[in-house]
């Protein structure tokens, strides 16, 4: 998997590139961290996620690969709904300090007040490792009457993938242990309309889901996905979470499609 393939050497002089080449990742497991202060007070805190490799059954493995940390201010988090608030997300390797300068990926979202097809939101994704920032592309959220639709665009604004979730899945309306209600599926299609992968929101711990908005996602990458594609699809997972599953006291209605 590309993040490990091109990570910089740690503070020791030993390079990890040889070890990294043995663990090419096909699936990711993304887990939002439960914030105790948020659960107790209801005040929205900065989101944090841990990213793991997933096995063939899409269960997480033990080793944490990356950490994703939101940077935003208290007012925007608690006065604006999760589907429109601005923030910057920094992605770091699991063994790095929480210093923003050590992040290798930056995901930015500007404030957008969206109404149906007007002023649609997007995520901009930039590679930041090595002091030379490289713009990778962006994720756009198209308007649709029922479906949840995203487009993954590369740095030339060309379509790489389309990510689509059916707006009538049981998991959107009922959170219970039965199989149809334990997951919400977003299919990944290539530019030719062929399904090549999927992103799923899964309901693993009903107690945590009930008392907090700590969400869990798994992703099967397209077989031919490039390094840049995988970074963009990781950003798409976070976009889905903020757009449809982020809750705070100011929310009075669900996000528009």
PDB file of C-alpha atoms in Angstrom:
ATOM      1  CA  UNK A   1       0.000   0.000   0.000  1.00  0.00           C
ATOM      2  CA  UNK A   2       1.348   3.283  -1.168  1.00  0.00           C
ATOM      3  CA  UNK A   3       1.548   5.186   2.107  1.00  0.00           C
ATOM      4  CA  UNK A   4       3.932   2.629   3.527  1.00  0.00           C
ATOM      5  CA  UNK A   5       5.866   2.338   0.293  1.00  0.00           C
ATOM      6  CA  UNK A   6       6.904   5.965   0.287  1.00  0.00           C
ATOM      7  CA  UNK A   7       6.983   6.914   3.941  1.00  0.00           C
ATOM      8  CA  UNK A   8      10.054   8.786   5.083  1.00  0.00           C
ATOM      9  CA  UNK A   9      12.654   7.092   7.293  1.00  0.00           C
ATOM     10  CA  UNK A  10      11.953   7.394  11.038  1.00  0.00           C
ATOM     11  CA  UNK A  11      14.186   9.256  13.434  1.00  0.00           C
ATOM     12  CA  UNK A  12      16.525   6.285  13.441  1.00  0.00           C
ATOM     13  CA  UNK A  13      18.660   5.832  10.355  1.00  0.00           C
ATOM     14  CA  UNK A  14      17.086   2.512   9.402  1.00  0.00           C
ATOM     15  CA  UNK A  15      14.835   2.674   6.358  1.00  0.00           C
ATOM     16  CA  UNK A  16      11.512   0.861   6.362  1.00  0.00           C
ATOM     17  CA  UNK A  17      11.052   0.627   2.626  1.00  0.00           C
ATOM     18  CA  UNK A  18      12.070  -3.043   2.498  1.00  0.00           C
ATOM     19  CA  UNK A  19       9.597  -4.036   5.224  1.00  0.00           C
ATOM     20  CA  UNK A  20       6.878  -1.890   3.685  1.00  0.00           C
ATOM     21  CA  UNK A  21       7.111  -3.687   0.362  1.00  0.00           C
ATOM     22  CA  UNK A  22       5.915  -6.900   2.039  1.00  0.00           C
ATOM     23  CA  UNK A  23       2.588  -5.479   3.213  1.00  0.00           C
ATOM     24  CA  UNK A  24       0.708  -4.130   0.216  1.00  0.00           C
ATOM     25  CA  UNK A  25      -2.754  -3.182   1.486  1.00  0.00           C
ATOM     26  CA  UNK A  26      -5.902  -3.923  -0.469  1.00  0.00           C
ATOM     27  CA  UNK A  27      -8.421  -2.980   2.207  1.00  0.00           C
ATOM     28  CA  UNK A  28      -8.583  -0.310   4.888  1.00  0.00           C
ATOM     29  CA  UNK A  29     -10.474  -0.141   8.168  1.00  0.00           C
ATOM     30  CA  UNK A  30     -11.129   3.408   9.406  1.00  0.00           C
ATOM     31  CA  UNK A  31     -12.295   3.900  12.992  1.00  0.00           C
ATOM     32  CA  UNK A  32     -13.339   7.225  14.474  1.00  0.00           C
ATOM     33  CA  UNK A  33     -12.096   7.605  18.030  1.00  0.00           C
ATOM     34  CA  UNK A  34     -14.639   7.911  20.812  1.00  0.00           C
ATOM     35  CA  UNK A  35     -14.275  11.296  22.534  1.00  0.00           C
ATOM     36  CA  UNK A  36     -15.299  11.005  26.187  1.00  0.00           C
ATOM     37  CA  UNK A  37     -15.718  14.777  26.615  1.00  0.00           C
ATOM     38  CA  UNK A  38     -18.032  14.898  23.622  1.00  0.00           C
ATOM     39  CA  UNK A  39     -20.081  11.952  24.857  1.00  0.00           C
ATOM     40  CA  UNK A  40     -20.483  13.477  28.342  1.00  0.00           C
ATOM     41  CA  UNK A  41     -21.105  17.121  27.429  1.00  0.00           C
ATOM     42  CA  UNK A  42     -22.541  17.025  23.906  1.00  0.00           C
ATOM     43  CA  UNK A  43     -19.984  19.611  22.780  1.00  0.00           C
ATOM     44  CA  UNK A  44     -18.478  18.706  19.414  1.00  0.00           C
ATOM     45  CA  UNK A  45     -14.729  18.062  19.581  1.00  0.00           C
ATOM     46  CA  UNK A  46     -12.180  17.690  16.799  1.00  0.00           C
ATOM     47  CA  UNK A  47     -12.598  14.359  15.058  1.00  0.00           C
ATOM     48  CA  UNK A  48      -9.803  11.796  15.207  1.00  0.00           C
ATOM     49  CA  UNK A  49      -9.540   8.552  13.289  1.00  0.00           C
ATOM     50  CA  UNK A  50      -7.244   5.542  13.298  1.00  0.00           C
ATOM     51  CA  UNK A  51      -6.622   3.662  10.060  1.00  0.00           C
ATOM     52  CA  UNK A  52      -5.848  -0.060  10.047  1.00  0.00           C
ATOM     53  CA  UNK A  53      -5.330  -2.705   7.420  1.00  0.00           C
ATOM     54  CA  UNK A  54      -8.415  -4.906   6.979  1.00  0.00           C
ATOM     55  CA  UNK A  55      -8.316  -8.636   6.320  1.00  0.00           C
ATOM     56  CA  UNK A  56     -10.273 -10.417   3.589  1.00  0.00           C
ATOM     57  CA  UNK A  57     -13.354 -10.522   5.850  1.00  0.00           C
ATOM     58  CA  UNK A  58     -12.951  -6.756   6.376  1.00  0.00           C
ATOM     59  CA  UNK A  59     -12.065  -7.141  10.052  1.00  0.00           C
ATOM     60  CA  UNK A  60      -9.364  -4.833  11.310  1.00  0.00           C
ATOM     61  CA  UNK A  61      -5.857  -6.036  12.014  1.00  0.00           C
ATOM     62  CA  UNK A  62      -4.024  -4.963  15.156  1.00  0.00           C
ATOM     63  CA  UNK A  63      -1.443  -2.588  13.728  1.00  0.00           C
ATOM     64  CA  UNK A  64      -2.450   1.044  13.320  1.00  0.00           C
ATOM     65  CA  UNK A  65      -1.186   2.442  10.004  1.00  0.00           C
ATOM     66  CA  UNK A  66      -2.181   6.111  10.176  1.00  0.00           C
ATOM     67  CA  UNK A  67      -3.810   8.730  12.357  1.00  0.00           C
ATOM     68  CA  UNK A  68      -6.190  11.382  11.003  1.00  0.00           C
ATOM     69  CA  UNK A  69      -6.629  14.533  13.072  1.00  0.00           C
ATOM     70  CA  UNK A  70      -9.042  17.378  12.448  1.00  0.00           C
ATOM     71  CA  UNK A  71      -8.009  20.995  13.018  1.00  0.00           C
ATOM     72  CA  UNK A  72     -10.886  23.450  13.458  1.00  0.00           C
ATOM     73  CA  UNK A  73     -12.207  25.945  15.995  1.00  0.00           C
ATOM     74  CA  UNK A  74     -14.857  25.469  18.657  1.00  0.00           C
ATOM     75  CA  UNK A  75     -17.363  27.881  17.166  1.00  0.00           C
ATOM     76  CA  UNK A  76     -17.539  26.290  13.739  1.00  0.00           C
ATOM     77  CA  UNK A  77     -17.736  22.782  15.219  1.00  0.00           C
ATOM     78  CA  UNK A  78     -20.612  23.577  17.548  1.00  0.00           C
ATOM     79  CA  UNK A  79     -22.535  26.231  15.616  1.00  0.00           C
ATOM     80  CA  UNK A  80     -22.348  24.709  12.142  1.00  0.00           C
ATOM     81  CA  UNK A  81     -23.625  21.303  11.120  1.00  0.00           C
ATOM     82  CA  UNK A  82     -21.081  18.602  10.304  1.00  0.00           C
ATOM     83  CA  UNK A  83     -21.993  18.615   6.614  1.00  0.00           C
ATOM     84  CA  UNK A  84     -20.923  22.233   6.036  1.00  0.00           C
ATOM     85  CA  UNK A  85     -18.306  23.209   8.633  1.00  0.00           C
ATOM     86  CA  UNK A  86     -14.759  24.104   7.473  1.00  0.00           C
ATOM     87  CA  UNK A  87     -11.690  22.263   8.725  1.00  0.00           C
ATOM     88  CA  UNK A  88      -8.273  20.863   7.859  1.00  0.00           C
ATOM     89  CA  UNK A  89      -7.512  17.170   8.368  1.00  0.00           C
ATOM     90  CA  UNK A  90      -3.910  16.051   8.806  1.00  0.00           C
ATOM     91  CA  UNK A  91      -2.940  12.410   8.186  1.00  0.00           C
ATOM     92  CA  UNK A  92       0.166  11.104   9.975  1.00  0.00           C
ATOM     93  CA  UNK A  93       1.940   7.778  10.254  1.00  0.00           C
ATOM     94  CA  UNK A  94       0.989   5.945  13.433  1.00  0.00           C
ATOM     95  CA  UNK A  95       4.443   6.257  15.018  1.00  0.00           C
ATOM     96  CA  UNK A  96       4.773  10.011  14.395  1.00  0.00           C
ATOM     97  CA  UNK A  97       4.228  12.699  17.017  1.00  0.00           C
ATOM     98  CA  UNK A  98       1.065  14.762  16.728  1.00  0.00           C
ATOM     99  CA  UNK A  99       3.017  17.612  15.191  1.00  0.00           C
ATOM    100  CA  UNK A 100       1.329  18.947  12.053  1.00  0.00           C
ATOM    101  CA  UNK A 101       4.705  19.309  10.370  1.00  0.00           C
ATOM    102  CA  UNK A 102       5.095  15.519  10.379  1.00  0.00           C
ATOM    103  CA  UNK A 103       1.884  14.863   8.433  1.00  0.00           C
ATOM    104  CA  UNK A 104       2.115  13.433   4.930  1.00  0.00           C
ATOM    105  CA  UNK A 105      -1.400  14.221   3.725  1.00  0.00           C
ATOM    106  CA  UNK A 106      -3.618  17.271   4.116  1.00  0.00           C
ATOM    107  CA  UNK A 107      -7.354  17.296   3.459  1.00  0.00           C
ATOM    108  CA  UNK A 108      -9.062  20.681   3.354  1.00  0.00           C
ATOM    109  CA  UNK A 109     -12.693  21.637   3.339  1.00  0.00           C
ATOM    110  CA  UNK A 110     -13.954  25.193   3.001  1.00  0.00           C
ATOM    111  CA  UNK A 111     -17.230  26.396   4.465  1.00  0.00           C
ATOM    112  CA  UNK A 112     -20.136  25.801   2.106  1.00  0.00           C
ATOM    113  CA  UNK A 113     -23.780  26.601   2.736  1.00  0.00           C
ATOM    114  CA  UNK A 114     -25.312  24.023   0.417  1.00  0.00           C
ATOM    115  CA  UNK A 115     -28.867  24.034  -0.872  1.00  0.00           C
ATOM    116  CA  UNK A 116     -29.825  21.197  -3.224  1.00  0.00           C
ATOM    117  CA  UNK A 117     -27.770  21.678  -6.412  1.00  0.00           C
ATOM    118  CA  UNK A 118     -26.305  25.043  -5.317  1.00  0.00           C
ATOM    119  CA  UNK A 119     -22.854  25.544  -3.793  1.00  0.00           C
ATOM    120  CA  UNK A 120     -21.968  21.874  -3.495  1.00  0.00           C
ATOM    121  CA  UNK A 121     -19.147  20.977  -1.028  1.00  0.00           C
ATOM    122  CA  UNK A 122     -15.793  19.434  -1.902  1.00  0.00           C
ATOM    123  CA  UNK A 123     -12.598  18.120  -0.282  1.00  0.00           C
ATOM    124  CA  UNK A 124      -9.155  19.118  -1.571  1.00  0.00           C
ATOM    125  CA  UNK A 125      -6.329  16.610  -1.034  1.00  0.00           C
ATOM    126  CA  UNK A 126      -2.634  17.539  -0.953  1.00  0.00           C
ATOM    127  CA  UNK A 127       0.474  15.419  -0.429  1.00  0.00           C
ATOM    128  CA  UNK A 128       2.607  17.315   2.120  1.00  0.00           C
ATOM    129  CA  UNK A 129       5.558  15.048   2.861  1.00  0.00           C
ATOM    130  CA  UNK A 130       9.024  16.356   2.051  1.00  0.00           C
ATOM    131  CA  UNK A 131       8.260  20.112   2.091  1.00  0.00           C
ATOM    132  CA  UNK A 132       7.118  20.067  -1.535  1.00  0.00           C
ATOM    133  CA  UNK A 133       3.331  20.037  -1.490  1.00  0.00           C
ATOM    134  CA  UNK A 134       1.684  18.183  -4.354  1.00  0.00           C
ATOM    135  CA  UNK A 135      -2.004  18.657  -5.116  1.00  0.00           C
ATOM    136  CA  UNK A 136      -3.520  15.200  -5.703  1.00  0.00           C
ATOM    137  CA  UNK A 137      -7.100  16.101  -6.571  1.00  0.00           C
ATOM    138  CA  UNK A 138     -10.453  16.671  -4.980  1.00  0.00           C
ATOM    139  CA  UNK A 139     -13.676  14.946  -3.997  1.00  0.00           C
ATOM    140  CA  UNK A 140     -16.947  16.546  -5.078  1.00  0.00           C
ATOM    141  CA  UNK A 141     -20.402  15.769  -3.764  1.00  0.00           C
ATOM    142  CA  UNK A 142     -22.894  15.836  -6.609  1.00  0.00           C
ATOM    143  CA  UNK A 143     -26.542  16.588  -6.064  1.00  0.00           C
ATOM    144  CA  UNK A 144     -28.925  13.679  -6.534  1.00  0.00           C
ATOM    145  CA  UNK A 145     -32.582  13.268  -5.706  1.00  0.00           C
ATOM    146  CA  UNK A 146     -32.117  10.088  -3.667  1.00  0.00           C
ATOM    147  CA  UNK A 147     -28.642   8.585  -4.008  1.00  0.00           C
ATOM    148  CA  UNK A 148     -25.513   9.735  -2.169  1.00  0.00           C
ATOM    149  CA  UNK A 149     -23.076  10.529  -4.969  1.00  0.00           C
ATOM    150  CA  UNK A 150     -19.412  11.581  -4.928  1.00  0.00           C
ATOM    151  CA  UNK A 151     -16.875  12.090  -7.707  1.00  0.00           C
ATOM    152  CA  UNK A 152     -13.151  11.457  -7.253  1.00  0.00           C
ATOM    153  CA  UNK A 153     -11.173  13.834  -9.498  1.00  0.00           C
ATOM    154  CA  UNK A 154      -7.411  13.807 -10.044  1.00  0.00           C
ATOM    155  CA  UNK A 155      -5.090  16.839 -10.150  1.00  0.00           C
ATOM    156  CA  UNK A 156      -6.145  17.537 -13.766  1.00  0.00           C
ATOM    157  CA  UNK A 157      -9.820  17.474 -12.689  1.00  0.00           C
ATOM    158  CA  UNK A 158     -10.399  14.264 -14.652  1.00  0.00           C
ATOM    159  CA  UNK A 159     -12.833  11.707 -13.271  1.00  0.00           C
ATOM    160  CA  UNK A 160     -11.133   8.713 -11.651  1.00  0.00           C
ATOM    161  CA  UNK A 161     -14.017   7.176  -9.733  1.00  0.00           C
ATOM    162  CA  UNK A 162     -17.627   7.722  -8.836  1.00  0.00           C
ATOM    163  CA  UNK A 163     -18.792   6.647  -5.374  1.00  0.00           C
ATOM    164  CA  UNK A 164     -22.521   6.018  -5.057  1.00  0.00           C
ATOM    165  CA  UNK A 165     -24.681   4.941  -2.119  1.00  0.00           C
ATOM    166  CA  UNK A 166     -28.318   3.972  -2.497  1.00  0.00           C
ATOM    167  CA  UNK A 167     -30.483   6.370  -0.491  1.00  0.00           C
ATOM    168  CA  UNK A 168     -32.963   3.647   0.506  1.00  0.00           C
ATOM    169  CA  UNK A 169     -30.685   1.240   2.385  1.00  0.00           C
ATOM    170  CA  UNK A 170     -32.060  -0.142   5.642  1.00  0.00           C
ATOM    171  CA  UNK A 171     -28.977   0.974   7.570  1.00  0.00           C
ATOM    172  CA  UNK A 172     -29.829   4.617   6.907  1.00  0.00           C
ATOM    173  CA  UNK A 173     -33.085   4.289   8.834  1.00  0.00           C
ATOM    174  CA  UNK A 174     -32.622   1.424  11.303  1.00  0.00           C
ATOM    175  CA  UNK A 175     -29.541   0.593  13.383  1.00  0.00           C
ATOM    176  CA  UNK A 176     -30.067  -2.960  14.589  1.00  0.00           C
ATOM    177  CA  UNK A 177     -28.106  -6.265  14.607  1.00  0.00           C
ATOM    178  CA  UNK A 178     -29.788  -7.782  11.530  1.00  0.00           C
ATOM    179  CA  UNK A 179     -27.478  -8.010   8.512  1.00  0.00           C
ATOM    180  CA  UNK A 180     -29.205  -5.495   6.156  1.00  0.00           C
ATOM    181  CA  UNK A 181     -29.190  -2.852   8.921  1.00  0.00           C
ATOM    182  CA  UNK A 182     -25.566  -3.364  10.035  1.00  0.00           C
ATOM    183  CA  UNK A 183     -23.998  -1.673   7.027  1.00  0.00           C
ATOM    184  CA  UNK A 184     -24.415   1.112   4.496  1.00  0.00           C
ATOM    185  CA  UNK A 185     -22.719   0.431   1.164  1.00  0.00           C
ATOM    186  CA  UNK A 186     -21.159   2.949  -1.219  1.00  0.00           C
ATOM    187  CA  UNK A 187     -20.097   1.322  -4.490  1.00  0.00           C
ATOM    188  CA  UNK A 188     -16.975   2.566  -6.282  1.00  0.00           C
ATOM    189  CA  UNK A 189     -17.272   2.814 -10.083  1.00  0.00           C
ATOM    190  CA  UNK A 190     -14.511   3.618 -12.543  1.00  0.00           C
ATOM    191  CA  UNK A 191     -14.823   6.231 -15.290  1.00  0.00           C
ATOM    192  CA  UNK A 192     -16.465   3.606 -17.547  1.00  0.00           C
ATOM    193  CA  UNK A 193     -19.201   2.814 -15.024  1.00  0.00           C
ATOM    194  CA  UNK A 194     -17.759  -0.563 -13.964  1.00  0.00           C
ATOM    195  CA  UNK A 195     -17.968  -1.376 -10.255  1.00  0.00           C
ATOM    196  CA  UNK A 196     -14.405  -1.851  -8.985  1.00  0.00           C
ATOM    197  CA  UNK A 197     -14.605  -1.522  -5.192  1.00  0.00           C
ATOM    198  CA  UNK A 198     -16.723  -0.431  -2.272  1.00  0.00           C
ATOM    199  CA  UNK A 199     -16.814   1.640   0.887  1.00  0.00           C
ATOM    200  CA  UNK A 200     -19.010   0.486   3.759  1.00  0.00           C
ATOM    201  CA  UNK A 201     -20.096   2.115   6.964  1.00  0.00           C
ATOM    202  CA  UNK A 202     -20.479  -0.711   9.447  1.00  0.00           C
ATOM    203  CA  UNK A 203     -22.257  -0.764  12.796  1.00  0.00           C
ATOM    204  CA  UNK A 204     -20.020  -2.827  15.075  1.00  0.00           C
ATOM    205  CA  UNK A 205     -20.684  -1.539  18.565  1.00  0.00           C
ATOM    206  CA  UNK A 206     -24.318  -0.535  19.003  1.00  0.00           C
ATOM    207  CA  UNK A 207     -23.668   1.077  22.411  1.00  0.00           C
ATOM    208  CA  UNK A 208     -20.990   3.398  21.012  1.00  0.00           C
ATOM    209  CA  UNK A 209     -23.137   4.185  17.980  1.00  0.00           C
ATOM    210  CA  UNK A 210     -26.060   5.086  20.239  1.00  0.00           C
ATOM    211  CA  UNK A 211     -24.181   7.311  22.692  1.00  0.00           C
ATOM    212  CA  UNK A 212     -21.732   8.940  20.274  1.00  0.00           C
ATOM    213  CA  UNK A 213     -21.027   9.591  16.586  1.00  0.00           C
ATOM    214  CA  UNK A 214     -17.871   7.425  16.540  1.00  0.00           C
ATOM    215  CA  UNK A 215     -18.225   5.757  13.151  1.00  0.00           C
ATOM    216  CA  UNK A 216     -16.482   2.843  11.453  1.00  0.00           C
ATOM    217  CA  UNK A 217     -15.790   2.369   7.738  1.00  0.00           C
ATOM    218  CA  UNK A 218     -14.125  -0.299   5.633  1.00  0.00           C
ATOM    219  CA  UNK A 219     -12.903   0.089   2.065  1.00  0.00           C
ATOM    220  CA  UNK A 220     -12.008  -2.353  -0.701  1.00  0.00           C
ATOM    221  CA  UNK A 221      -9.753  -0.474  -3.097  1.00  0.00           C
ATOM    222  CA  UNK A 222     -10.076  -0.912  -6.858  1.00  0.00           C
ATOM    223  CA  UNK A 223      -7.460  -3.450  -8.053  1.00  0.00           C
ATOM    224  CA  UNK A 224      -5.819  -0.926 -10.388  1.00  0.00           C
ATOM    225  CA  UNK A 225      -5.898   2.026  -7.979  1.00  0.00           C
ATOM    226  CA  UNK A 226      -2.755   4.161  -7.961  1.00  0.00           C
ATOM    227  CA  UNK A 227      -1.113   5.755  -4.941  1.00  0.00           C
ATOM    228  CA  UNK A 228      -2.945   9.011  -5.615  1.00  0.00           C
ATOM    229  CA  UNK A 229      -6.252   7.175  -6.075  1.00  0.00           C
ATOM    230  CA  UNK A 230      -5.963   5.554  -2.654  1.00  0.00           C
ATOM    231  CA  UNK A 231      -5.244   8.868  -0.953  1.00  0.00           C
ATOM    232  CA  UNK A 232      -8.304  10.359  -2.627  1.00  0.00           C
ATOM    233  CA  UNK A 233     -10.496   7.413  -1.645  1.00  0.00           C
ATOM    234  CA  UNK A 234      -9.344   7.713   1.968  1.00  0.00           C
ATOM    235  CA  UNK A 235     -10.459  11.357   1.812  1.00  0.00           C
ATOM    236  CA  UNK A 236     -13.769  10.191   0.327  1.00  0.00           C
ATOM    237  CA  UNK A 237     -14.356   7.975   3.374  1.00  0.00           C
ATOM    238  CA  UNK A 238     -13.926  10.990   5.665  1.00  0.00           C
ATOM    239  CA  UNK A 239     -16.146  13.093   3.395  1.00  0.00           C
ATOM    240  CA  UNK A 240     -18.933  10.501   3.682  1.00  0.00           C
ATOM    241  CA  UNK A 241     -18.642  10.572   7.472  1.00  0.00           C
ATOM    242  CA  UNK A 242     -18.811  14.355   7.746  1.00  0.00           C
ATOM    243  CA  UNK A 243     -21.540  14.667   5.164  1.00  0.00           C
ATOM    244  CA  UNK A 244     -23.972  12.045   6.439  1.00  0.00           C
ATOM    245  CA  UNK A 245     -22.989  10.745   9.855  1.00  0.00           C
ATOM    246  CA  UNK A 246     -21.540  13.685  11.781  1.00  0.00           C
ATOM    247  CA  UNK A 247     -23.937  14.969  14.418  1.00  0.00           C
ATOM    248  CA  UNK A 248     -23.796  17.927  16.774  1.00  0.00           C
ATOM    249  CA  UNK A 249     -26.319  19.910  18.826  1.00  0.00           C
ATOM    250  CA  UNK A 250     -26.918  22.416  16.008  1.00  0.00           C
ATOM    251  CA  UNK A 251     -28.161  19.763  13.577  1.00  0.00           C
ATOM    252  CA  UNK A 252     -31.869  20.078  12.988  1.00  0.00           C
ATOM    253  CA  UNK A 253     -32.152  18.008   9.815  1.00  0.00           C
ATOM    254  CA  UNK A 254     -30.113  15.428   7.911  1.00  0.00           C
ATOM    255  CA  UNK A 255     -27.732  16.448   5.164  1.00  0.00           C
ATOM    256  CA  UNK A 256     -29.264  17.022   1.787  1.00  0.00           C
ATOM    257  CA  UNK A 257     -28.397  14.567  -0.962  1.00  0.00           C
TER     258      UNK A 257
END
